[in-house]
CSV table of C-alpha atoms in Angstrom, one decimal:
chain,number,residue,atom,x,y,z
A,24,ALA,CA,1.3,-7.1,-15.6
A,25,VAL,CA,4.8,-7.3,-14.7
A,26,VAL,CA,5.9,-10.6,-12.3
A,27,SER,CA,7.7,-11.3,-9.2
A,28,THR,CA,8.8,-13.6,-7.7
A,29,GLN,CA,8.8,-13.9,-3.5
A,30,SER,CA,10.7,-16.6,-1.6
A,31,THR,CA,10.7,-15.4,2.3
A,32,GLY,CA,10.9,-18.7,3.2
A,33,LYS,CA,14.4,-17.6,4.7
A,34,ALA,CA,14.4,-13.8,5.7
A,35,LYS,CA,16.9,-11.8,3.9
A,36,ALA,CA,19.3,-10.6,6.3
A,37,HIS,CA,19.5,-6.3,5.9
A,38,ALA,CA,16.6,-6.9,2.8
A,39,ILE,CA,15.9,-3.6,1.5
A,40,ASN,CA,12.5,-4.4,0.8
A,41,GLU,CA,10.6,-4.8,3.4
A,42,ALA,CA,8.6,-7.6,2.5
A,43,TYR,CA,11.1,-9.9,1.7
A,44,SER,CA,11.8,-9.8,5.5
A,45,ASN,CA,9.8,-11.7,8.0
A,46,ASP,CA,8.7,-8.6,9.6
A,47,TYR,CA,5.2,-7.6,10.3
A,48,LEU,CA,4.6,-5.4,7.1
A,49,GLU,CA,1.9,-2.3,8.0
A,50,ALA,CA,-1.1,-2.0,5.6
A,51,HIS,CA,-0.5,-0.3,2.1
A,52,ILE,CA,-0.3,0.0,-1.4
A,53,ASP,CA,2.2,-0.7,-3.8
A,54,LEU,CA,4.3,1.6,-6.3
A,55,PRO,CA,2.9,4.9,-4.7
A,56,TYR,CA,5.6,6.9,-6.2
A,57,TYR,CA,4.8,5.7,-9.9
A,58,THR,CA,3.1,8.3,-11.2
A,59,GLN,CA,-0.6,6.0,-12.6
A,60,PRO,CA,0.4,2.6,-9.9
A,61,PRO,CA,-0.7,-0.3,-10.7
A,62,SER,CA,-4.6,-0.9,-9.8
A,63,VAL,CA,-4.6,-4.5,-10.0
A,64,PHE,CA,-2.9,-6.2,-7.4
A,65,TYR,CA,-2.9,-10.0,-7.8
A,66,PHE,CA,-1.0,-12.4,-4.6
A,67,LEU,CA,-0.5,-15.8,-6.2
A,68,CYS,CA,0.5,-18.4,-3.2
A,69,LYS,CA,2.5,-21.6,-3.4
A,70,ILE,CA,3.9,-22.9,-0.2
A,71,ASN,CA,3.3,-21.1,3.3
A,72,GLU,CA,4.6,-23.8,5.3
A,73,ALA,CA,5.8,-21.1,7.6
A,74,GLN,CA,4.5,-20.2,11.5
A,75,GLY,CA,2.3,-16.9,11.5
A,76,GLY,CA,2.8,-14.6,8.6
A,77,GLU,CA,-1.3,-14.3,8.1
A,78,SER,CA,-2.3,-11.9,5.4
A,79,PHE,CA,-4.6,-8.9,6.0
A,80,TRP,CA,-6.5,-5.9,3.6
A,81,VAL,CA,-8.2,-2.7,4.2
A,82,ASP,CA,-11.2,-1.2,2.9
A,83,THR,CA,-10.0,2.5,2.7
A,84,PHE,CA,-13.0,4.6,1.0
A,85,PRO,CA,-15.2,3.4,4.0
A,86,ILE,CA,-12.8,4.7,6.3
A,87,LEU,CA,-11.7,7.9,4.4
A,88,GLU,CA,-16.0,8.5,4.1
A,89,ARG,CA,-16.0,8.9,7.4
A,90,MET,CA,-13.8,11.1,8.0
A,91,ARG,CA,-15.5,13.4,5.1
A,92,ALA,CA,-18.9,13.2,7.4
A,93,GLU,CA,-16.9,13.6,10.5
A,94,ARG,CA,-14.0,15.2,10.1
A,95,PRO,CA,-13.9,17.3,7.0
A,96,ALA,CA,-10.9,19.6,8.1
A,97,TYR,CA,-8.4,15.9,7.9
A,98,PHE,CA,-10.0,14.0,4.9
A,99,THR,CA,-9.3,18.4,3.1
A,100,SER,CA,-6.3,18.0,4.4
A,101,LEU,CA,-4.9,14.3,2.9
A,102,THR,CA,-6.9,15.3,-0.7
A,103,GLN,CA,-5.0,18.7,-0.9
A,104,SER,CA,-1.5,18.2,0.7
A,105,ASN,CA,1.1,16.3,-1.0
A,106,ILE,CA,3.6,14.6,0.3
A,107,THR,CA,6.8,12.8,-1.8
A,108,LEU,CA,7.2,9.7,-1.4
A,109,HIS,CA,9.8,8.1,-3.3
A,110,ALA,CA,11.4,4.3,-4.1
A,111,PHE,CA,15.7,4.4,-3.5
A,112,SER,CA,17.1,1.6,-4.1
A,113,PRO,CA,21.4,2.4,-4.5
A,114,GLY,CA,23.0,-1.7,-5.1
A,115,LEU,CA,22.6,-3.9,-8.1
A,116,ASP,CA,18.6,-2.5,-8.3
A,117,ARG,CA,20.1,1.1,-8.9
A,118,VAL,CA,16.1,2.4,-8.9
A,119,PHE,CA,15.7,5.6,-7.6
A,120,ILE,CA,11.6,6.9,-8.4
A,121,THR,CA,10.1,9.7,-6.7
A,122,GLY,CA,7.0,11.6,-7.0
A,123,THR,CA,4.7,14.1,-4.8
A,124,TYR,CA,1.3,13.7,-4.6
A,125,PRO,CA,-2.4,13.8,-2.4
A,126,THR,CA,-2.6,11.2,-0.3
A,127,VAL,CA,-6.1,10.7,-1.1
A,128,GLU,CA,-6.9,11.8,-5.0
A,129,LEU,CA,-10.5,12.5,-6.2
A,130,THR,CA,-12.1,12.6,-9.2
A,131,ASN,CA,-13.6,15.8,-9.9
A,132,SER,CA,-17.0,14.9,-9.0
A,133,GLY,CA,-15.5,14.2,-5.3
A,134,SER,CA,-15.7,10.9,-5.2
A,135,LEU,CA,-13.1,8.7,-3.9
A,136,TYR,CA,-10.1,7.9,-6.5
A,137,ARG,CA,-7.0,6.7,-5.3
A,138,VAL,CA,-5.2,6.6,-2.4
A,139,ARG,CA,-1.5,6.3,-2.0
A,140,ASP,CA,0.6,5.0,1.2
A,141,LEU,CA,3.3,2.8,1.2
A,142,PHE,CA,5.6,3.4,5.0
A,143,PHE,CA,8.7,3.1,4.4
A,144,ALA,CA,8.3,5.1,0.8
A,145,ARG,CA,8.1,8.3,2.6
A,146,ASP,CA,10.7,10.3,2.3
A,147,ASN,CA,9.9,11.8,6.1
A,148,TYR,CA,12.6,14.5,5.0
A,149,ARG,CA,11.8,16.3,2.3
A,150,MET,CA,8.3,15.3,1.8
A,151,MET,CA,6.5,18.6,2.9
A,152,ALA,CA,9.2,21.2,2.0
A,153,ASP,CA,6.4,23.0,0.1
A,154,LEU,CA,4.1,23.3,3.0
A,155,SER,CA,4.1,26.3,6.0
A,156,LEU,CA,4.1,23.9,9.3
A,157,GLY,CA,0.6,24.6,10.1
A,158,GLU,CA,-0.2,22.4,6.7
A,159,ARG,CA,2.3,20.3,7.9
A,160,LYS,CA,0.6,19.6,11.3
A,161,ALA,CA,-2.4,19.7,9.5
A,162,TRP,CA,-1.3,17.1,7.2
A,163,TRP,CA,0.2,14.4,10.2
A,164,ASP,CA,-2.7,15.0,12.2
A,165,ALA,CA,-5.3,13.6,9.8
A,166,TYR,CA,-2.6,10.9,8.7
A,167,LEU,CA,-2.1,9.5,12.6
A,168,TYR,CA,-5.9,9.8,12.4
A,169,PHE,CA,-6.5,7.8,9.3
A,170,ARG,CA,-3.0,5.1,10.1
A,171,LYS,CA,-5.7,4.7,13.5
A,172,GLN,CA,-8.5,3.5,11.9
A,173,VAL,CA,-6.4,1.9,9.3
A,174,ASP,CA,-4.6,-0.2,11.8
A,175,ASP,CA,-7.9,-1.0,14.1
A,176,GLU,CA,-8.1,-5.0,12.8
A,177,ALA,CA,-11.9,-4.5,13.4
A,178,HIS,CA,-11.4,-2.7,10.3
A,179,GLN,CA,-9.0,-6.0,9.0
A,180,LEU,CA,-9.6,-9.1,6.8
A,181,GLU,CA,-7.5,-11.2,8.7
A,182,VAL,CA,-6.8,-14.9,6.0
A,183,LYS,CA,-3.4,-17.2,6.6
A,184,LEU,CA,-3.8,-17.9,2.8
A,185,ASP,CA,-3.1,-21.4,1.8
A,186,GLY,CA,-1.3,-22.4,-0.9
A,187,GLY,CA,-2.5,-22.9,-4.2
A,188,THR,CA,-4.9,-19.2,-3.1
A,189,LEU,CA,-4.6,-16.5,-5.6
A,190,VAL,CA,-5.6,-13.0,-4.4
A,191,LEU,CA,-6.3,-10.0,-6.6
A,192,ILE,CA,-7.2,-6.4,-5.1
A,193,ASP,CA,-7.6,-3.0,-6.0
A,194,ASN,CA,-4.4,-1.5,-5.0
A,195,TRP,CA,-6.3,1.9,-5.3
A,196,ARG,CA,-7.8,1.2,-2.8
A,197,ILE,CA,-7.6,-1.8,-0.5
A,198,LEU,CA,-4.3,-1.8,2.0
A,199,HIS,CA,-2.8,-4.5,1.9
A,200,GLY,CA,-0.4,-6.0,5.1
A,201,ARG,CA,1.4,-9.2,6.4
A,202,LYS,CA,1.5,-10.6,9.9
A,203,ALA,CA,5.9,-11.4,11.2
A,204,PHE,CA,6.1,-14.8,11.0
A,205,ALA,CA,8.9,-17.7,12.2
A,206,ALA,CA,12.2,-17.3,10.2
A,207,ASN,CA,13.6,-21.0,9.2
A,208,SER,CA,10.0,-22.0,10.6
A,209,GLY,CA,8.8,-23.4,7.1
A,210,GLN,CA,8.9,-23.0,3.2
A,211,ARG,CA,7.3,-19.2,2.1
A,212,LEU,CA,6.5,-18.8,-1.8
A,213,MET,CA,4.6,-16.1,-2.8
A,214,GLU,CA,4.4,-14.5,-6.8
A,215,VAL,CA,2.5,-11.4,-6.9
A,216,GLY,CA,1.9,-9.7,-10.1
A,217,TYR,CA,0.7,-6.2,-11.3
A,218,GLY,CA,-2.1,-5.2,-14.2
A,219,ASP,CA,-5.0,-2.7,-14.8
A,220,TRP,CA,-8.4,-3.0,-14.7
A,221,ASN,CA,-8.8,-2.2,-18.3
A,222,HIS,CA,-7.0,-4.9,-19.5
A,223,MET,CA,-8.8,-7.0,-17.4
A,224,GLN,CA,-12.4,-5.8,-18.2
A,225,SER,CA,-11.2,-6.7,-22.0
A,226,ARG,CA,-10.1,-10.4,-21.4
A,227,ILE,CA,-13.2,-11.6,-19.1
A,228,LEU,CA,-15.0,-9.6,-22.1
A,229,TYR,CA,-13.7,-12.1,-25.1
A,230,SER,CA,-13.1,-14.5,-22.3
């Protein structure tokens, strides 16, 4: 697993990654520009004394199955139009990672497989370079409809995490986000990590 520590008791000025700010963080998956994003996301709350900063999660699969039934053209656009996502950090990190994939990926049998959506990783200038204007409009119509469902609080599970709480989610299916919190209102220390379901199943089997 790749593990990083996020200490957000004080919001970082001019943070490159919005996760390190104290702003509202829209629901998303992590690392969608990777060829294979990590399938397991670990989120450990070590200290959470800040005002606000509630975590929330959204299960995208029921939303997408309703879209398939009620808005099939939208569903088709999200599964067939390739969109470019990237990570760009020109400072000390020297990171530039890019990948082009459908927003929603299906198995060979047509079942939902994986969702790729991270609002600040979209390459809005070049992400649809190979699509016609009609295909671009169709994708945006479908995507904005999808996001309206994701952003509906009726579809979200919201919890303010206590210190010592560990959350594991399916990073291919469950979007995660965070409400804004008051900067310098208390210490907020989180640790995140990534893994793979195959490894987890193996460890459970032999534990």
